[in-house]
Coordinates of C-alpha atoms in Angstrom, one line a residue:
Chain C
M9 CA 0.0 0.0 0.2
S10 CA 2.9 2.5 0.9
K11 CA 4.6 1.4 -2.2
F12 CA 1.7 2.3 -4.2
Q13 CA 1.4 5.6 -2.5
L14 CA 4.9 6.6 -2.8
S15 CA 5.1 6.1 -6.8
D16 CA 1.7 8.2 -7.2
K17 CA 3.6 11.0 -5.3
A18 CA 6.6 10.3 -7.7
F19 CA 4.3 10.5 -10.6
D20 CA 2.9 13.8 -9.3
R21 CA 6.5 15.3 -9.1
V22 CA 7.3 14.1 -12.5
N23 CA 4.1 15.4 -14.1
I24 CA 4.6 18.8 -12.5
I25 CA 8.1 19.0 -13.9
F26 CA 6.9 18.0 -17.4
V27 CA 4.2 20.7 -17.1
S28 CA 6.5 23.2 -16.1
I29 CA 9.1 22.5 -18.8
V30 CA 6.5 22.5 -21.6
T31 CA 4.9 25.8 -20.3
L32 CA 8.5 27.6 -20.0
I33 CA 9.4 26.5 -23.5
I34 CA 6.2 27.9 -24.9
I35 CA 6.4 31.2 -22.7
Y36 CA 10.1 31.9 -23.2
P37 CA 10.0 33.5 -26.9
L38 CA 7.1 35.9 -25.8
I39 CA 9.1 36.9 -22.5
F40 CA 12.2 37.2 -24.9
V41 CA 10.3 39.5 -27.2
I42 CA 9.1 41.9 -24.2
S43 CA 12.6 42.0 -22.8
A44 CA 14.3 42.7 -26.3
S45 CA 11.7 45.5 -26.8
I46 CA 13.1 47.6 -24.2
S47 CA 16.8 46.6 -24.3
D48 CA 19.7 47.9 -25.9
P49 CA 19.7 46.6 -29.5
Q50 CA 23.2 46.1 -29.1
A51 CA 22.9 43.9 -26.3
V52 CA 20.0 41.7 -28.0
N53 CA 22.1 41.3 -31.4
T54 CA 25.2 40.0 -29.6
G55 CA 23.4 37.5 -27.3
K56 CA 24.0 39.6 -24.0
M57 CA 20.2 39.9 -23.4
W58 CA 18.8 36.3 -23.3
L59 CA 16.0 36.9 -20.5
W60 CA 15.8 39.9 -18.5
P61 CA 16.2 43.5 -20.2
V62 CA 19.8 44.8 -20.5
D63 CA 20.4 48.7 -20.8
L64 CA 16.7 49.6 -20.5
T65 CA 15.5 51.8 -23.3
F66 CA 12.2 52.8 -24.7
D67 CA 13.6 54.1 -28.1
G68 CA 12.0 51.4 -30.0
F69 CA 8.5 52.3 -28.8
V70 CA 9.2 56.0 -29.5
R71 CA 10.3 55.1 -33.3
V72 CA 7.2 53.0 -33.6
F73 CA 5.0 55.9 -32.3
Q74 CA 6.9 58.2 -34.9
N75 CA 6.3 55.8 -37.7
K76 CA 3.3 56.8 -39.8
A77 CA 2.7 53.7 -41.7
I78 CA 2.4 51.9 -38.5
W79 CA -0.4 54.3 -37.3
V80 CA -2.2 54.0 -40.6
G81 CA -2.2 50.4 -40.3
Y82 CA -3.2 50.3 -36.8
K83 CA -6.3 52.7 -38.0
N84 CA -7.1 50.4 -40.8
T85 CA -7.0 47.3 -38.8
I86 CA -9.3 48.8 -35.9
I87 CA -11.7 50.0 -38.8
Y88 CA -11.8 46.6 -40.4
T89 CA -12.1 44.6 -37.3
T90 CA -15.2 46.7 -36.0
V91 CA -16.9 46.9 -38.9
G92 CA -16.4 43.1 -39.6
V93 CA -17.2 42.0 -36.4
C94 CA -20.4 44.1 -36.6
I95 CA -21.6 42.7 -40.0
H96 CA -20.6 39.3 -38.6
L97 CA -22.9 39.4 -35.7
F98 CA -25.7 41.1 -37.7
I99 CA -26.1 38.4 -40.3
L100 CA -24.9 35.5 -38.2
L101 CA -27.4 35.9 -35.2
P102 CA -30.6 36.0 -37.0
A103 CA -29.8 33.3 -39.1
A104 CA -28.6 31.0 -36.4
Y105 CA -31.6 31.6 -34.4
A106 CA -33.9 30.8 -37.4
L107 CA -32.0 27.6 -38.0
S108 CA -32.5 26.7 -34.3
R109 CA -36.5 27.0 -34.6
K110 CA -38.5 24.0 -34.9
E111 CA -41.1 25.4 -37.0
L112 CA -38.6 26.5 -40.1
M113 CA -39.3 24.3 -43.0
A114 CA -36.7 23.0 -45.5
K115 CA -34.1 23.2 -42.5
K116 CA -32.3 20.3 -43.5
F117 CA -31.7 21.8 -47.2
I118 CA -30.6 24.9 -45.7
L119 CA -28.1 23.2 -43.4
W120 CA -26.6 21.3 -46.0
F121 CA -26.5 24.4 -48.2
I122 CA -24.3 26.0 -45.6
L123 CA -22.4 22.8 -44.4
F124 CA -21.2 21.7 -48.1
T125 CA -19.0 24.9 -48.1
M126 CA -16.9 23.3 -45.4
L127 CA -16.4 20.1 -47.4
F128 CA -15.9 21.9 -50.7
N129 CA -15.0 25.4 -51.9
G130 CA -14.3 27.2 -55.1
G131 CA -10.7 27.7 -54.2
L132 CA -8.3 30.8 -54.3
V133 CA -8.7 31.7 -58.0
P134 CA -12.5 31.5 -58.6
T135 CA -13.0 33.4 -55.3
Y136 CA -10.5 36.0 -56.4
L137 CA -12.3 36.4 -59.6
V138 CA -16.0 36.9 -58.0
V139 CA -14.4 39.5 -55.3
R140 CA -12.9 41.2 -58.4
S141 CA -16.2 41.1 -60.4
V142 CA -18.2 42.9 -57.7
G143 CA -15.7 45.5 -57.8
M144 CA -14.4 45.0 -54.1
L145 CA -10.7 45.2 -55.1
D146 CA -8.8 47.5 -53.3
T147 CA -11.7 48.4 -50.8
M148 CA -12.3 47.8 -47.3
W149 CA -15.0 45.3 -48.2
A150 CA -12.6 42.9 -50.0
I151 CA -11.4 42.5 -46.4
V152 CA -14.5 42.4 -44.5
I153 CA -17.1 40.5 -46.8
P154 CA -15.5 37.5 -48.5
G155 CA -15.0 35.7 -44.8
V156 CA -17.7 37.4 -42.9
V157 CA -19.4 34.1 -41.9
G158 CA -18.1 30.6 -41.8
A159 CA -20.2 27.5 -41.8
W160 CA -18.7 26.7 -38.3
S161 CA -19.9 29.8 -36.8
V162 CA -23.5 29.2 -37.9
L163 CA -23.3 25.6 -36.3
V164 CA -22.0 26.9 -33.0
A165 CA -24.5 29.8 -32.7
R166 CA -27.3 27.5 -33.7
A167 CA -26.2 24.8 -31.1
F168 CA -26.2 27.7 -28.5
F169 CA -29.6 28.8 -29.2
Q170 CA -31.0 25.4 -29.4
Q171 CA -29.3 24.5 -25.7
T172 CA -30.4 27.9 -24.0
I173 CA -33.5 29.4 -25.5
P174 CA -36.3 27.0 -24.1
D175 CA -39.3 26.2 -26.5
Q176 CA -41.8 27.2 -24.0
L177 CA -40.4 30.8 -23.8
I178 CA -41.0 31.4 -27.6
E179 CA -44.3 29.7 -27.6
A180 CA -45.6 31.8 -24.7
S181 CA -44.3 35.3 -26.2
K182 CA -46.0 34.1 -29.6
I183 CA -49.2 33.3 -27.7
D184 CA -48.7 37.0 -26.3
G185 CA -48.7 38.1 -29.9
A186 CA -45.0 38.8 -30.3
N187 CA -43.7 38.5 -34.0
D188 CA -40.2 36.8 -34.7
I189 CA -38.5 40.1 -35.1
Y190 CA -39.6 41.5 -31.7
L191 CA -39.0 38.0 -29.9
F192 CA -35.5 38.1 -31.5
M193 CA -34.6 41.4 -30.6
K194 CA -36.3 41.5 -26.9
V195 CA -36.2 38.1 -25.7
V196 CA -33.4 36.0 -27.3
L197 CA -30.7 38.7 -27.7
P198 CA -30.7 39.4 -24.0
L199 CA -30.3 36.0 -23.1
S200 CA -27.5 35.6 -25.5
L201 CA -24.8 37.6 -24.3
P202 CA -22.4 34.8 -24.0
I203 CA -22.4 33.5 -27.7
I204 CA -22.4 37.2 -29.0
A205 CA -19.1 37.6 -26.9
V206 CA -17.6 34.4 -28.2
M207 CA -18.5 35.0 -31.6
A208 CA -17.3 38.6 -31.7
L209 CA -14.0 37.6 -30.1
F210 CA -13.2 34.6 -32.4
H211 CA -14.2 36.8 -35.4
G212 CA -12.4 39.9 -34.1
V213 CA -9.1 38.0 -33.4
A214 CA -9.3 36.3 -36.8
L215 CA -9.7 39.8 -38.6
W216 CA -7.0 41.3 -36.5
N217 CA -4.4 38.8 -37.0
Q218 CA -5.1 38.0 -40.9
Y219 CA -2.8 39.3 -43.7
F220 CA -3.5 37.2 -46.8
S221 CA -6.7 38.8 -48.0
A222 CA -5.2 42.1 -47.6
L223 CA -2.2 41.0 -49.5
I224 CA -4.1 39.7 -52.6
Y225 CA -7.0 42.2 -52.7
L226 CA -5.4 45.6 -51.6
S227 CA -2.7 47.3 -53.5
D228 CA -3.2 51.0 -52.2
E229 CA -0.7 51.3 -49.3
S230 CA -3.1 53.6 -47.3
K231 CA -5.5 50.9 -47.0
F232 CA -3.0 48.2 -45.4
P233 CA -3.8 46.6 -42.3
L234 CA -1.3 46.5 -39.5
Q235 CA -0.5 42.9 -40.4
L236 CA 0.6 43.8 -43.9
I237 CA 2.9 46.5 -42.5
L238 CA 4.4 44.1 -39.9
R239 CA 5.1 41.9 -42.7
Q240 CA 7.3 44.7 -44.4
I241 CA 9.0 45.3 -41.2
L242 CA 9.6 41.9 -39.6
I243 CA 9.9 39.7 -42.7
L244 CA 10.9 41.7 -45.7
N245 CA 13.1 44.0 -43.6
E246 CA 11.7 47.2 -45.3
V247 CA 12.2 49.3 -42.4
S248 CA 10.1 52.2 -43.2
A249 CA 12.0 54.8 -44.8
D250 CA 9.9 57.6 -43.2
S251 CA 10.8 56.6 -39.7
A252 CA 14.5 56.9 -40.4
S253 CA 14.2 60.1 -42.2
N254 CA 11.8 62.1 -40.0
A255 CA 13.6 60.9 -36.8
A256 CA 17.2 61.6 -37.3
G257 CA 17.7 63.2 -40.7
A258 CA 19.3 61.2 -43.8
A259 CA 22.5 61.2 -42.6
Q260 CA 22.1 58.1 -40.5
S261 CA 24.9 55.7 -40.9
F262 CA 24.2 52.1 -41.9
A263 CA 25.1 50.7 -38.7
Q264 CA 22.8 53.2 -37.2
Q265 CA 19.7 51.8 -39.4
V266 CA 20.5 48.3 -38.4
K267 CA 20.3 49.3 -34.9
T268 CA 17.0 51.0 -35.4
A269 CA 15.6 48.2 -37.3
S270 CA 16.2 45.6 -34.6
L271 CA 14.8 48.0 -31.9
V272 CA 11.5 48.7 -33.9
K273 CA 11.1 45.2 -34.7
Y274 CA 10.6 44.0 -31.1
A275 CA 8.6 47.0 -30.2
V276 CA 6.4 46.9 -33.1
I277 CA 5.6 43.1 -32.1
I278 CA 4.4 44.1 -28.7
V279 CA 2.3 47.2 -29.8
S280 CA 0.4 45.0 -32.4
A281 CA -0.1 42.0 -29.9
L282 CA -1.0 44.3 -27.0
P283 CA -4.5 44.6 -27.3
L284 CA -5.0 41.0 -27.7
L285 CA -2.5 40.0 -25.1
I286 CA -3.9 42.3 -22.5
V287 CA -7.8 41.2 -23.0
Y288 CA -7.2 37.6 -23.4
P289 CA -6.8 36.4 -19.9
F290 CA -10.0 38.1 -18.8
L291 CA -11.7 36.7 -21.8
Q292 CA -10.1 33.3 -21.8
R293 CA -13.4 31.5 -20.3
F294 CA -15.3 33.1 -23.6
F295 CA -12.7 31.4 -25.8
V296 CA -12.7 28.4 -24.1
K297 CA -16.5 28.1 -24.1
G298 CA -16.6 28.6 -28.1
V299 CA -14.3 26.0 -28.5
L300 CA -16.5 23.7 -26.6
I301 CA -19.9 24.8 -28.1
G302 CA -18.1 24.3 -31.4
S303 CA -17.3 20.7 -30.6
V304 CA -20.7 19.6 -30.0
K305 CA -21.2 17.1 -32.6
E306 CA -24.4 17.4 -34.7
Chain V
M619 CA -66.6 17.6 -61.0
E620 CA -65.7 19.8 -58.0
I621 CA -63.7 17.3 -56.5
Q622 CA -60.0 18.1 -56.4
P623 CA -57.2 16.1 -55.0
P624 CA -57.7 16.9 -51.4
L625 CA -54.6 16.0 -49.9
K626 CA -52.4 18.0 -52.5
Q627 CA -54.2 20.9 -51.9
S628 CA -54.3 20.9 -48.2
R629 CA -51.0 20.1 -47.9
G630 CA -49.9 22.8 -50.4
Y631 CA -52.0 25.1 -48.3
K632 CA -50.5 24.1 -45.1
I633 CA -46.8 24.8 -46.4
K634 CA -48.0 28.2 -47.6
K635 CA -49.6 28.8 -44.3
K636 CA -46.6 27.7 -42.4
F637 CA -44.4 29.9 -44.7
V638 CA -46.4 32.9 -44.2
A639 CA -46.6 32.7 -40.4
N640 CA -42.8 32.6 -40.1
W641 CA -41.9 34.6 -42.9
Q642 CA -39.5 36.6 -40.8
L643 CA -37.5 33.5 -39.9
Y644 CA -36.6 33.1 -43.6
L645 CA -35.9 37.1 -43.8
F646 CA -33.3 36.3 -40.9
L647 CA -31.7 33.8 -43.2
L648 CA -31.6 35.9 -46.2
P649 CA -28.3 37.7 -45.8
V650 CA -26.5 34.4 -44.7
M651 CA -27.7 32.6 -47.6
T652 CA -27.1 35.4 -50.2
Y653 CA -23.3 35.6 -48.7
F654 CA -22.8 31.9 -49.2
F655 CA -24.5 31.8 -52.6
I656 CA -22.2 34.8 -53.8
F657 CA -19.2 34.0 -52.2
H658 CA -19.0 30.2 -52.1
Y659 CA -21.4 28.9 -54.6
I660 CA -20.8 31.1 -57.6
P661 CA -16.8 30.4 -57.0
M662 CA -17.9 27.0 -57.3
Y663 CA -19.6 27.7 -60.7
G664 CA -16.4 29.5 -61.6
I665 CA -14.3 26.1 -61.1
Q666 CA -15.1 25.4 -64.7
I667 CA -12.6 27.8 -66.0
A668 CA -10.1 24.9 -65.0
F669 CA -11.5 23.4 -67.9
K670 CA -11.5 26.6 -70.1
D671 CA -9.3 29.3 -71.4
Y672 CA -10.5 31.9 -69.3
F673 CA -10.3 35.5 -70.8
A674 CA -11.8 38.3 -68.6
N675 CA -13.6 40.1 -71.6
L676 CA -15.4 36.7 -72.5
G677 CA -16.4 35.9 -68.9
I678 CA -16.6 32.5 -67.1
F679 CA -19.5 31.3 -69.3
G680 CA -18.1 32.6 -72.8
S681 CA -14.8 31.5 -72.5
P682 CA -13.8 28.4 -74.7
W683 CA -13.5 25.1 -73.4
V684 CA -10.3 23.2 -73.5
G685 CA -10.8 20.0 -71.8
F686 CA -7.9 18.5 -69.6
E687 CA -5.3 20.8 -71.1
H688 CA -4.3 22.7 -68.0
F689 CA -4.3 19.4 -65.6
E690 CA -2.1 17.7 -68.4
R691 CA 0.5 20.7 -68.2
F692 CA 0.4 20.7 -64.5
F693 CA 1.0 16.9 -64.3
N694 CA 3.6 17.2 -67.0
S695 CA 5.5 20.1 -65.5
Y696 CA 8.9 20.1 -64.1
Y697 CA 7.4 21.3 -60.8
F698 CA 4.4 18.7 -60.2
W699 CA 6.4 16.0 -58.3
R700 CA 8.1 18.3 -56.2
L701 CA 5.0 20.1 -55.2
L702 CA 3.2 16.9 -54.5
K703 CA 6.0 15.5 -52.4
N704 CA 6.3 18.5 -50.6
T705 CA 2.9 19.1 -49.7
L706 CA 2.3 15.6 -48.7
I707 CA 5.7 15.6 -46.3
L708 CA 4.7 18.4 -44.6
N709 CA 1.2 17.8 -43.9
T710 CA 2.2 14.0 -42.8
Y711 CA 5.0 15.6 -40.6
M712 CA 2.2 17.8 -38.9
L713 CA 0.0 14.9 -38.8
I714 CA 2.5 12.8 -36.8
L715 CA 2.5 15.4 -34.2
F716 CA -1.4 15.1 -33.6
P717 CA -0.7 13.2 -30.5
L718 CA 1.3 16.0 -28.6
P719 CA -1.8 17.9 -27.5
I720 CA -3.5 14.8 -26.3
I721 CA -0.5 14.0 -24.3
F722 CA -0.3 17.5 -22.6
A723 CA -3.9 17.2 -22.0
L724 CA -3.8 14.1 -20.0
S725 CA -0.7 15.4 -18.2
L726 CA -2.6 18.8 -17.2
N727 CA -5.7 16.7 -16.3
E728 CA -3.6 14.9 -13.6
L729 CA -2.5 18.3 -11.9
R730 CA -4.8 19.3 -8.8
N731 CA -7.1 22.3 -9.8
G732 CA -5.2 25.2 -8.5
P733 CA -3.1 28.3 -9.6
F734 CA -0.5 26.0 -11.1
K735 CA -2.7 24.5 -13.3
K736 CA -4.6 27.7 -14.1
W737 CA -1.4 29.6 -15.0
S738 CA 0.2 26.9 -17.0
Q739 CA -3.2 27.0 -19.2
T740 CA -3.2 30.5 -19.6
L741 CA 0.3 30.9 -20.6
T742 CA 0.3 27.9 -22.9
Y743 CA -2.8 29.1 -24.6
A744 CA -1.4 32.4 -25.3
P745 CA 0.8 31.9 -28.5
H746 CA -2.6 30.8 -30.3
F747 CA -3.3 34.5 -30.2
V748 CA -0.2 35.7 -32.0
S749 CA -0.8 36.1 -35.8
V750 CA 1.4 34.2 -38.4
V751 CA 3.2 37.3 -39.5
V752 CA 4.4 38.0 -35.7
V753 CA 5.4 34.2 -35.5
V754 CA 7.4 34.2 -38.6
G755 CA 8.9 37.6 -37.7
M756 CA 9.8 36.2 -34.5
L757 CA 11.4 33.1 -36.3
V758 CA 13.2 35.8 -38.6
A759 CA 14.5 37.6 -35.5
F760 CA 15.5 34.4 -33.6
L761 CA 17.2 32.5 -36.3
D762 CA 19.2 35.2 -37.9
P763 CA 22.8 33.8 -38.9
N764 CA 24.4 36.8 -37.2
T765 CA 22.2 38.6 -34.7
G766 CA 19.6 35.7 -33.9
L767 CA 19.2 34.1 -30.3
V768 CA 19.6 30.5 -31.5
N769 CA 22.7 31.1 -33.8
H770 CA 24.3 32.6 -30.6
F771 CA 23.6 29.5 -28.8
V772 CA 24.9 27.3 -31.8
R773 CA 28.1 29.6 -31.5
L774 CA 28.4 28.8 -27.9
L775 CA 28.4 25.0 -28.6
G776 CA 31.4 25.8 -30.9
M777 CA 29.6 25.2 -34.2
K778 CA 29.3 27.3 -37.1
P779 CA 26.0 29.5 -37.3
I780 CA 23.2 27.8 -39.2
P781 CA 21.3 29.8 -41.9
F782 CA 17.9 28.2 -40.8
L783 CA 15.5 30.2 -42.8
T784 CA 17.5 29.7 -46.1
A785 CA 18.3 26.1 -45.5
P786 CA 15.8 23.8 -47.3
E787 CA 16.7 21.1 -45.0
W788 CA 15.5 23.1 -41.9
F789 CA 12.2 24.5 -43.2
R790 CA 10.0 21.7 -42.7
H791 CA 11.3 21.4 -38.9
I792 CA 11.0 25.1 -38.4
F793 CA 7.2 25.3 -39.8
V794 CA 5.9 22.3 -37.9
W795 CA 7.6 23.0 -34.6
S796 CA 6.7 26.6 -34.8
G797 CA 3.1 25.3 -35.3
Q798 CA 3.4 23.3 -32.3
W799 CA 4.5 26.0 -30.1
Q800 CA 1.3 28.1 -31.3
S801 CA -1.2 25.3 -30.8
L802 CA -0.1 22.8 -28.4
G803 CA -1.8 24.6 -25.4
W804 CA -4.8 25.6 -27.3
G805 CA -5.3 22.0 -28.6
T806 CA -5.8 20.5 -25.3
I807 CA -9.1 22.3 -24.5
I808 CA -11.3 20.2 -26.1
Y809 CA -9.5 16.9 -24.5
L810 CA -9.6 18.5 -21.3
A811 CA -13.3 19.0 -21.5
A812 CA -13.6 15.5 -22.5
L813 CA -11.5 14.3 -19.7
A814 CA -13.7 16.2 -17.3
G815 CA -16.5 14.2 -18.0
V816 CA -14.7 10.7 -17.4
N817 CA -16.9 8.9 -14.6
P818 CA -14.9 9.2 -11.3
E819 CA -16.3 5.8 -10.1
L820 CA -14.1 4.2 -12.8
H821 CA -10.8 5.8 -11.3
E822 CA -12.1 4.8 -7.4
A823 CA -12.7 1.2 -8.5
A824 CA -9.2 1.0 -10.2
K825 CA -7.9 2.5 -7.3
V826 CA -9.3 -0.2 -4.9
D827 CA -8.0 -2.8 -7.4
G828 CA -4.5 -1.2 -6.8
A829 CA -4.1 0.3 -10.4
T830 CA -1.1 3.0 -10.6
R831 CA -1.7 6.6 -11.9
M832 CA -0.1 5.7 -15.2
Q833 CA -2.5 2.6 -15.6
R834 CA -5.4 4.5 -14.9
I835 CA -4.4 7.2 -17.5
L836 CA -3.6 4.6 -20.3
K837 CA -6.5 2.4 -19.3
I838 CA -9.5 4.7 -18.3
N839 CA -9.0 8.4 -19.5
L840 CA -7.4 7.5 -22.9
P841 CA -10.2 5.0 -23.8
S842 CA -12.9 7.9 -22.5
I843 CA -11.6 10.3 -24.8
M844 CA -11.2 8.1 -27.9
P845 CA -14.2 9.2 -29.4
T846 CA -13.0 12.8 -29.2
I847 CA -9.7 12.0 -30.7
V848 CA -11.1 10.1 -33.5
V849 CA -13.4 12.9 -34.6
L850 CA -10.5 15.3 -34.4
F851 CA -8.4 13.2 -36.4
I852 CA -10.8 12.8 -39.1
L853 CA -11.3 16.7 -39.0
N854 CA -7.5 17.1 -39.3
I855 CA -7.4 14.8 -42.4
G856 CA -10.3 16.8 -43.8
N857 CA -7.7 19.9 -43.7
F858 CA -5.0 17.8 -45.1
M859 CA -2.9 19.8 -47.5
Q860 CA -4.8 23.1 -46.7
I861 CA -3.2 23.9 -43.2
G862 CA -0.8 26.7 -42.7
F863 CA -0.4 28.0 -46.3
E864 CA -0.5 31.5 -45.3
K865 CA 2.5 30.9 -42.9
V866 CA 4.4 28.9 -46.0
L867 CA 4.2 31.6 -48.0
L868 CA 5.6 34.0 -45.4
M869 CA 8.5 31.7 -44.4
Q870 CA 9.2 31.0 -48.3
N871 CA 12.1 32.4 -50.2
N872 CA 14.0 31.6 -53.4
L873 CA 16.6 29.6 -51.3
N874 CA 14.6 27.3 -49.5
S875 CA 11.8 26.7 -52.0
E876 CA 13.3 23.2 -52.9
T877 CA 11.1 22.2 -49.8
S878 CA 8.9 24.9 -49.2
D879 CA 7.0 25.1 -52.6
I880 CA 3.8 23.5 -52.0
I881 CA 0.7 23.2 -54.2
Q882 CA -1.1 26.2 -52.7
T883 CA 1.8 28.8 -52.7
Y884 CA 2.0 27.5 -56.5
V885 CA -1.9 28.3 -56.9
Y886 CA -1.0 31.8 -55.5
E887 CA 2.0 32.2 -57.5
T888 CA 0.8 31.2 -60.9
G889 CA -3.1 32.6 -60.2
I890 CA -2.9 35.7 -58.4
L891 CA 0.7 36.9 -59.3
Q892 CA 0.9 35.6 -62.8
G893 CA -2.6 35.8 -63.8
Q894 CA -2.9 32.4 -65.3
Y895 CA -6.4 32.0 -63.6
S896 CA -7.5 28.9 -65.7
F897 CA -4.2 26.9 -64.9
A898 CA -4.2 27.9 -61.2
A899 CA -8.0 27.0 -60.7
A900 CA -7.0 23.4 -62.2
I901 CA -4.4 22.9 -59.7
G902 CA -6.4 24.2 -56.9
L903 CA -9.2 21.5 -57.9
F904 CA -6.8 19.2 -58.1
E905 CA -6.1 19.7 -54.6
S906 CA -9.6 20.0 -53.5
I907 CA -10.2 16.6 -55.1
I908 CA -7.5 15.0 -53.1
N909 CA -8.7 16.4 -49.9
I910 CA -12.3 15.2 -50.4
I911 CA -11.0 11.7 -51.1
L912 CA -9.0 11.5 -48.1
L913 CA -11.7 12.7 -46.0
V914 CA -14.3 10.4 -47.3
T915 CA -11.7 7.4 -46.8
V916 CA -10.7 8.1 -43.2
N917 CA -14.4 8.8 -42.5
Q918 CA -15.2 5.3 -43.8
I919 CA -12.2 3.5 -42.1
A920 CA -13.2 5.3 -38.7
R921 CA -16.8 4.3 -39.2
K922 CA -15.9 0.6 -39.6
V923 CA -13.0 0.6 -37.1
S924 CA -14.4 2.7 -34.0
D925 CA -17.9 3.4 -34.6
N926 CA -16.8 7.2 -34.4
S927 CA -17.2 9.2 -37.5
L928 CA -18.4 12.6 -38.9
W929 CA -21.3 11.4 -40.7

């Protein structure tokens, strides 16, 4: 008996160590980025800085705030995300509610019509041609509309309505003479705040983080979302000329520019991810909930 | 003579009445249906350009048919085998790591509920919210041959710095493991929920019989979440060949294209960048078909073997 308990304790210890190691490995790159963003680039680039900030400086953030392209990108992303989330909710929620109602005819057909798009789609080029032919190229709508609702969100929201809105409630209101629009606005929506939060968060995060539709549909730089600007700075190494010129004049040496580049890099990562990382721990339960409702099998 | 087929009339009447009574519900569905029609079904109709020579001025319908010309050109092209091989290897590599979140979830599940468990969950979920652009940007910074952290470490071990991002032999490892970094924690959520539903009496009984923790995990927890595992596995197969294309595109460069060229990046290159719409549509269709065949096959196998399937 005692041997059995001892081995359980040993198991616990090994398990805690295992989880700790995995957690540390996962969190280390994030800590590194945070530290690097407020350290002297010299220390970062030579490997002196590897965990905690060395030679504290907030120059990187100053450069980021001086960079016009980043601000324009930020503004665009906020607009695209806000507009996108609003349209998403506006067309998703009523539809999912309607699909959750028993009296809806042809429900099976409508569900198949939507679910089939999960199985098969036109693919990149035919979709691009549609977006082009409706005149959305180089407008905000190309970012916001083509992915505005997915079959998955329809299923999730519908499952939520089925589980939480009792039939008796709807029948009672109907007897009282309420029509469906009134019922949806005044009775169903107030009971549905969790699903509204879940859907808005998932879609908002996706919009905030996406770059590909902007890459193929936008060519006007003043419309670029933040992620495309990040791509230029972080991956293509096009550290924006305007920050160099307006900050210290054209007389910057090459070494100086390299230094600035790496300073800006880490700071811009922090600035772009900040809204999500701040908000996320508080909303974690909503995200988890979203994944779980989504896993309910039809 | 006045007698009409009563059943038919009353049924039609009923349907009409039911429709009129609930017309607002159909109004609710109208925007979503319109959206799916325009942005999903019209592109499906547009797939026919894969069998045509698409000219913008002639439109999809008016462009001349060419049969399987584009497919033949693709199958015979120098790139075909390389693209197919790279796509299959990359996705198989990702699929092999499918058990990792399961192992991590089983491990998290053994922790007592408390701050340690909560913290490790919160921290390991976090990378899920980092955008692909930032992830690849971090890779560029960390793996830089001169200034990158990883290469400082490599030098410390007395080796020459490795140009990770321009070396074809490193591309797959970097791609797949950075993906694991992002999704490992998040991937545990569904399994943890399934584990929470395991009947505690099973564990009590096993304890009485003297089963160790490890035995109980392998003999009780793992079988209990098997249905979840099977369904998620099928879903993964359903996305086979499609996962992570946007990240591949960001990581790709002239020097690593030998391993980083996959079917979807090729579709992007030929279709969007070069404007060979018909050719690219044909390649995209080829890929979709492989995908559906895989999904249906795996689903069929799963239904036979384990009684768990998507349909």
